[in-house]
Short mmCIF file of C-alpha atoms in Angstrom, two decimals:
data_model
loop_
_atom_site.label_atom_id
_atom_site.label_comp_id
_atom_site.label_asym_id
_atom_site.label_seq_id
_atom_site.Cartn_x
_atom_site.Cartn_y
_atom_site.Cartn_z
CA MET F 1 -134.39 -14.16 -8.46
CA PHE F 2 -131.94 -16.58 -6.97
CA ARG F 3 -131.39 -18.15 -10.39
CA ILE F 4 -130.72 -14.78 -11.99
CA SER F 5 -128.14 -13.86 -9.40
CA LEU F 6 -126.55 -17.29 -9.77
CA LYS F 7 -126.25 -16.82 -13.53
CA ALA F 8 -124.77 -13.36 -13.06
CA SER F 9 -122.16 -14.69 -10.68
CA THR F 10 -121.11 -17.54 -13.00
CA SER F 11 -120.81 -15.20 -15.97
CA LEU F 12 -118.73 -12.86 -13.85
CA HIS F 13 -116.62 -15.82 -12.82
CA ASN F 14 -116.08 -16.77 -16.46
CA ALA F 15 -115.16 -13.22 -17.37
CA ALA F 16 -112.65 -13.12 -14.54
CA ARG F 17 -111.16 -16.42 -15.70
CA GLN F 18 -110.77 -15.17 -19.28
CA CYS F 19 -109.24 -11.95 -18.07
CA LEU F 20 -106.86 -13.92 -15.90
CA LYS F 21 -105.83 -16.22 -18.75
CA ALA F 22 -105.06 -13.17 -20.87
CA GLN F 23 -103.00 -11.63 -18.12
CA ALA F 24 -101.21 -14.84 -17.26
CA GLY F 25 -100.45 -15.26 -20.94
CA ALA F 26 -99.17 -11.71 -21.03
CA ILE F 27 -96.81 -12.39 -18.16
CA CYS F 28 -95.47 -15.52 -19.81
CA ARG F 29 -94.21 -13.63 -22.86
CA PRO F 30 -90.41 -13.83 -23.01
CA ASP F 31 -89.93 -10.20 -24.03
CA ILE F 32 -92.06 -8.54 -21.40
CA ASP F 33 -90.89 -5.18 -20.09
CA HIS F 34 -91.09 -3.21 -16.83
CA TRP F 35 -94.32 -1.42 -17.74
CA GLU F 36 -96.18 -4.55 -18.74
CA ILE F 37 -95.09 -6.75 -15.86
CA ARG F 38 -96.12 -4.09 -13.37
CA LYS F 39 -99.44 -3.47 -15.11
CA ALA F 40 -100.13 -7.21 -15.15
CA MET F 41 -99.20 -7.55 -11.48
CA ASN F 42 -101.48 -4.67 -10.52
CA ASP F 43 -104.33 -6.11 -12.60
CA ILE F 44 -103.96 -9.63 -11.26
CA THR F 45 -103.81 -8.30 -7.70
CA ALA F 46 -107.03 -6.41 -8.44
CA GLU F 47 -108.79 -9.69 -9.29
CA ASP F 48 -110.56 -11.60 -6.54
CA LEU F 49 -108.11 -14.48 -6.31
CA VAL F 50 -104.81 -15.57 -4.83
CA PRO F 51 -102.19 -15.80 -7.59
CA GLU F 52 -101.57 -19.42 -8.52
CA PRO F 53 -98.05 -20.80 -8.41
CA ARG F 54 -97.83 -20.80 -12.21
CA ILE F 55 -98.55 -17.09 -12.27
CA ILE F 56 -95.95 -16.48 -9.58
CA PHE F 57 -93.41 -18.57 -11.57
CA ALA F 58 -94.04 -16.48 -14.65
CA ALA F 59 -93.73 -13.27 -12.60
CA PHE F 60 -90.41 -14.46 -11.13
CA LYS F 61 -89.05 -15.36 -14.55
CA ALA F 62 -90.01 -11.92 -15.82
CA CYS F 63 -88.39 -10.22 -12.81
CA ARG F 64 -85.22 -12.21 -13.38
CA ARG F 65 -85.14 -11.19 -17.03
CA LEU F 66 -85.66 -7.56 -16.07
CA ASN F 67 -83.07 -7.79 -13.26
CA ASP F 68 -85.54 -6.51 -10.68
CA TYR F 69 -85.21 -8.37 -7.40
CA SER F 70 -87.40 -6.10 -5.26
CA LEU F 71 -90.34 -6.52 -7.61
CA ALA F 72 -90.33 -10.27 -7.00
CA VAL F 73 -90.42 -9.78 -3.24
CA ARG F 74 -93.15 -7.17 -3.59
CA TYR F 75 -95.28 -9.57 -5.59
CA LEU F 76 -94.82 -12.25 -2.93
CA GLU F 77 -96.06 -9.79 -0.34
CA ALA F 78 -99.03 -8.97 -2.55
CA GLY F 79 -99.80 -12.69 -2.91
CA GLN F 80 -99.78 -13.15 0.85
CA TRP F 81 -102.05 -10.14 1.28
CA LYS F 82 -104.51 -11.53 -1.25
CA CYS F 83 -104.99 -14.61 0.96
CA GLY F 84 -106.73 -12.35 3.42
CA ALA F 85 -108.07 -14.08 6.49
CA LYS F 86 -107.22 -17.53 5.09
CA LYS F 87 -103.50 -16.90 4.88
CA SER F 88 -102.57 -19.77 7.18
CA THR F 89 -104.44 -22.28 5.02
CA ILE F 90 -103.57 -21.05 1.53
CA TRP F 91 -100.12 -19.49 1.69
CA PRO F 92 -98.11 -22.46 3.01
CA TRP F 93 -99.25 -24.49 0.02
CA VAL F 94 -98.36 -21.74 -2.44
CA LEU F 95 -94.99 -21.31 -0.75
CA GLN F 96 -94.35 -25.02 -0.98
CA GLU F 97 -95.06 -24.98 -4.70
CA ILE F 98 -92.80 -22.05 -5.45
CA LYS F 99 -89.98 -22.98 -3.07
CA PRO F 100 -87.86 -24.65 -5.82
CA THR F 101 -88.02 -21.50 -7.95
CA LEU F 102 -87.24 -19.34 -4.95
CA SER F 103 -84.09 -21.24 -4.13
CA GLU F 104 -83.10 -21.53 -7.80
CA LEU F 105 -83.27 -17.78 -8.34
CA GLY F 106 -82.05 -16.80 -4.89
CA ILE F 107 -85.19 -14.89 -3.95
CA LEU F 108 -85.86 -14.64 -0.22
CA THR F 109 -89.39 -14.51 1.09
CA PRO F 110 -90.39 -11.34 2.96
CA GLU F 111 -90.20 -13.24 6.25
CA GLU F 112 -86.66 -14.39 5.52
CA MET F 113 -85.71 -10.85 4.64
CA GLY F 114 -87.11 -9.57 7.92
CA LEU F 115 -89.61 -7.28 6.22
CA VAL F 116 -92.59 -8.82 7.98
CA SER F 117 -93.23 -7.75 11.55
CA MET G 1 -101.28 15.04 -18.07
CA SER G 2 -103.05 11.86 -17.20
CA SER G 3 -104.46 11.59 -20.71
CA GLN G 4 -100.98 11.96 -22.14
CA LEU G 5 -99.56 9.29 -19.89
CA PHE G 6 -102.51 7.09 -20.72
CA ARG G 7 -101.67 7.53 -24.38
CA VAL G 8 -98.12 6.54 -23.61
CA GLY G 9 -99.41 3.51 -21.79
CA LEU G 10 -101.61 2.56 -24.74
CA TRP G 11 -98.74 3.07 -27.13
CA VAL G 12 -96.54 0.78 -25.11
CA ALA G 13 -99.27 -1.82 -24.80
CA LYS G 14 -99.77 -1.82 -28.56
CA VAL G 15 -96.22 -3.01 -29.22
CA PRO G 16 -96.52 -6.70 -29.88
CA GLN G 17 -94.33 -6.25 -32.94
CA ARG G 18 -91.56 -6.71 -30.46
CA ALA G 19 -92.49 -10.36 -30.52
CA LEU G 20 -91.00 -10.49 -34.00
CA SER G 21 -87.88 -8.46 -33.29
CA THR G 22 -84.59 -10.00 -32.37
CA SER G 23 -83.29 -7.15 -30.21
CA PRO G 24 -82.59 -7.94 -26.56
CA VAL G 25 -85.00 -7.12 -23.73
CA CYS G 26 -85.31 -3.39 -23.26
CA ALA G 27 -84.66 -2.71 -19.59
CA THR G 28 -85.88 0.89 -19.46
CA SER G 29 -89.08 0.29 -21.31
CA VAL G 30 -91.18 3.25 -20.30
CA VAL G 31 -90.37 5.56 -23.17
CA LEU G 32 -91.50 9.14 -22.68
CA ASP G 33 -91.35 11.82 -25.29
CA GLN G 34 -89.65 15.09 -24.47
CA LYS G 35 -92.87 16.96 -23.64
CA LEU G 36 -93.86 14.40 -21.02
CA ARG G 37 -90.35 14.29 -19.71
CA ASP G 38 -90.39 18.04 -19.16
CA GLU G 39 -93.66 17.74 -17.28
CA ILE G 40 -92.82 14.79 -15.11
CA TYR G 41 -89.15 14.95 -14.23
CA PRO G 42 -89.14 18.25 -12.36
CA LYS G 43 -91.70 16.69 -10.05
CA ILE G 44 -90.06 13.34 -9.50
CA GLY G 45 -86.41 14.32 -9.69
CA ASN G 46 -84.03 11.55 -10.51
CA ARG G 47 -86.46 8.67 -9.97
CA GLU G 48 -86.91 6.03 -12.59
CA VAL G 49 -90.38 5.70 -14.14
CA VAL G 50 -91.16 2.01 -14.27
CA GLY G 51 -94.82 1.49 -14.95
CA PHE G 52 -98.43 2.58 -15.12
CA GLY G 53 -99.04 2.71 -11.40
CA ILE G 54 -102.57 3.28 -10.21
CA ASN G 55 -103.87 5.75 -12.77
CA GLY G 56 -101.08 6.60 -15.17
CA TYR G 57 -99.65 9.46 -13.12
CA ALA G 58 -95.94 9.21 -12.39
CA SER G 59 -96.56 9.07 -8.67
CA TYR G 60 -95.61 6.79 -5.83
CA VAL G 61 -98.31 5.41 -3.55
CA ASP G 62 -98.14 2.50 -1.10
CA ARG G 63 -101.38 0.59 -1.53
CA CYS G 64 -101.99 -3.07 -0.88
CA GLU G 65 -104.20 -3.42 -3.96
CA PHE G 66 -101.51 -1.99 -6.23
CA PRO G 67 -98.19 -3.64 -5.46
CA CYS G 68 -96.30 -1.82 -8.22
CA PRO G 69 -96.32 1.98 -8.24
CA ALA G 70 -95.35 3.97 -11.32
CA ILE G 71 -91.99 5.19 -10.09
CA ARG G 72 -89.27 3.87 -7.84
CA PHE G 73 -89.31 5.30 -4.37
CA LYS G 74 -85.78 6.58 -4.02
CA GLU G 75 -83.83 8.70 -6.46
CA SER G 76 -81.16 6.89 -8.42
CA THR G 77 -78.01 7.67 -6.46
CA PRO G 78 -74.61 6.19 -7.39
CA GLU G 79 -74.84 3.59 -4.58
CA ILE G 80 -78.21 2.43 -5.82
CA LEU G 81 -76.97 2.30 -9.39
CA LYS G 82 -74.08 0.15 -8.23
CA LEU G 83 -76.54 -2.19 -6.56
CA ARG G 84 -78.54 -2.37 -9.75
CA GLU G 85 -75.46 -3.48 -11.63
CA LYS G 86 -74.94 -6.17 -9.01
CA GLU G 87 -78.60 -7.10 -9.39
CA LYS G 88 -77.97 -8.04 -13.01
CA GLY G 89 -75.88 -10.95 -11.86
CA ASP G 90 -76.89 -13.97 -9.80
CA TRP G 91 -79.16 -12.93 -6.97
CA LYS G 92 -77.59 -15.45 -4.66
CA THR G 93 -74.49 -13.23 -4.57
CA LEU G 94 -76.51 -10.37 -3.11
CA SER G 95 -76.16 -10.07 0.64
CA LEU G 96 -79.21 -9.63 2.85
CA ASP G 97 -78.36 -5.95 3.28
CA ASP G 98 -78.11 -5.56 -0.50
CA LYS G 99 -81.52 -7.14 -0.94
CA LYS G 100 -83.06 -4.95 1.73
CA ALA G 101 -81.45 -1.87 0.21
CA LEU G 102 -82.83 -2.81 -3.21
CA TYR G 103 -86.30 -3.25 -1.76
CA ARG G 104 -86.22 0.08 0.06
CA ALA G 105 -84.88 1.79 -3.04
CA SER G 106 -87.96 0.75 -5.00
CA PHE G 107 -90.54 0.81 -2.24
CA CYS G 108 -91.26 2.95 0.79
CA GLN G 109 -93.16 0.67 3.14
CA THR G 110 -93.54 -3.08 3.28
CA TYR G 111 -97.02 -4.56 3.36
CA SER G 112 -96.82 -5.17 7.09
CA GLU G 113 -95.81 -1.56 7.65
CA ILE G 114 -98.74 -0.39 5.54
CA ASN G 115 -101.16 -2.52 7.53
CA ALA G 116 -99.60 -1.95 10.94
CA PRO G 117 -101.98 -0.62 13.59
CA THR G 118 -101.63 3.11 14.08
CA GLY G 119 -103.41 3.52 17.42
CA GLU G 120 -105.65 6.07 15.77
CA TRP G 121 -108.66 4.43 17.43
CA LYS G 122 -107.53 5.81 20.80
CA PHE G 123 -107.69 9.37 19.52
CA ILE G 124 -111.09 8.78 17.92
CA LEU G 125 -112.47 7.22 21.13
CA ALA G 126 -111.13 10.12 23.15
CA VAL G 127 -112.84 12.63 20.88
CA ILE G 128 -116.14 10.74 21.10
CA LEU G 129 -115.98 10.59 24.89
CA PHE G 130 -115.16 14.30 25.02
CA ALA G 131 -118.21 14.94 22.86
CA PHE G 132 -120.38 12.94 25.28
CA ALA G 133 -118.97 14.84 28.26
CA GLY G 134 -119.53 18.14 26.52
CA SER G 135 -123.15 17.27 25.76
CA GLY G 136 -123.63 16.25 29.37
CA TRP G 137 -122.35 19.59 30.60
CA LEU G 138 -124.52 21.39 28.06
CA ALA G 139 -127.60 19.49 29.25
CA LEU G 140 -126.89 20.42 32.88
CA TYR G 141 -126.43 24.05 31.93
CA MET G 142 -129.69 24.07 29.97
CA ARG G 143 -131.61 22.57 32.84
CA LYS G 144 -130.22 25.03 35.40
CA PHE G 145 -130.16 28.28 33.49
CA VAL G 146 -132.28 28.04 30.40
CA TYR G 147 -135.39 25.95 31.03
CA PRO G 148 -138.29 27.60 32.92
CA PRO G 149 -139.19 25.91 36.25
CA PRO G 150 -141.15 22.65 35.82
CA VAL G 151 -144.95 22.79 35.68
CA ARG G 152 -146.59 22.49 39.13
CA THR G 153 -148.70 19.56 38.01
CA LEU G 154 -145.58 17.43 37.54
CA ASN G 155 -145.40 15.82 40.98
CA ARG G 156 -146.72 12.65 42.51
CA GLU G 157 -149.24 14.27 44.90
CA TRP G 158 -150.95 16.27 42.17
CA GLN G 159 -151.19 13.23 39.92
CA GLU G 160 -152.72 11.13 42.71
CA HIS G 161 -155.35 13.80 43.29
CA THR G 162 -156.02 13.91 39.56
CA LEU G 163 -156.53 10.16 39.49
CA GLN G 164 -158.85 10.30 42.45
CA ARG G 165 -160.85 13.02 40.68
CA MET G 166 -161.07 10.89 37.54
CA LEU G 167 -162.42 7.96 39.58
CA ASP G 168 -164.88 10.21 41.41
CA GLN G 169 -166.20 11.51 38.09
CA ASN G 170 -166.38 7.93 36.76
CA GLN G 171 -164.24 8.91 33.77
CA GLY G 172 -163.61 6.08 31.32
CA ALA G 173 -166.31 3.85 32.82
CA ILE G 174 -166.40 1.39 29.92
CA MET G 175 -162.84 0.82 28.76
CA GLY G 176 -160.82 3.43 30.70
CA VAL G 177 -159.60 4.11 34.22
CA SER G 178 -162.87 3.73 36.13
CA SER G 179 -163.61 0.41 34.47
CA LYS G 180 -160.56 -0.96 36.28
CA TRP G 181 -161.62 0.33 39.68
CA ASP G 182 -163.84 -1.76 41.88
CA TYR G 183 -166.19 0.76 43.52
CA GLU G 184 -167.61 -1.70 46.07
CA LYS G 185 -164.29 -2.89 47.42
CA GLN G 186 -162.61 0.50 46.85
CA GLU G 187 -159.57 -1.07 45.24
CA TRP G 188 -158.27 -1.88 41.77
CA LYS G 189 -160.00 -4.78 40.10
CA GLN G 190 -157.84 -7.95 40.22
#
């Protein structure tokens, strides 16, 4: 019974990975629009993972193209929330990876904006 | 209405032919036909519809699992539209107040505001304690006014006499009470 549950969890894991690749690919399209970026963000947030820096890069690029600053900040907040109880171990690394893009685009983190209490 | 919006969503999702077009990025990309527009816009006023949201309804909900609701939070006033024009330029030129205003225009609460403690537990605890107190009062009332007086056999003296009677009659001589009584020493067996 243990082996069956193990197999089920790995197949679920693979399905999640494929789904994620599709969504990450969707975000990376250069002509993405408001509807699709928001749908992709909602779907990726629904997955059981913290968004990787490359996904966050792609989201930022899409936000910049769509001229939507608040969406970028919202997605950062969502990423922090996805860390859950392990925020202090995971988020500093993610922040460190995306810092160059943040300063390049002029996006402030929620803490810098004073939105986090 | 949800099925219609879902169809709209599907229609938008099935547009990869845009990958071949050379037109610029379409900023207002949620295209609604007139019938949907007549249904939705009286309810949401001047707000911009921006996405699918949670279920395809043009509603605004603050939920941690769904960072992007279907519509912007505030109606598109001239000040906000001016900010949006400014947003098209370099974001480093936006002041902190501009950025905050843009955030609040699209969203109602921040994540920390959504998750902030409400103190609701105090109310719930108070209700539970009231319920306990109420049951206590009810039990006292029942005992005083409702229950008949206790049976006369329910006191220590009567029970001692009963036990003595059981020993005198040698009840339970094999495995029961009398088997534990030492009749020679007139005490309980050790």
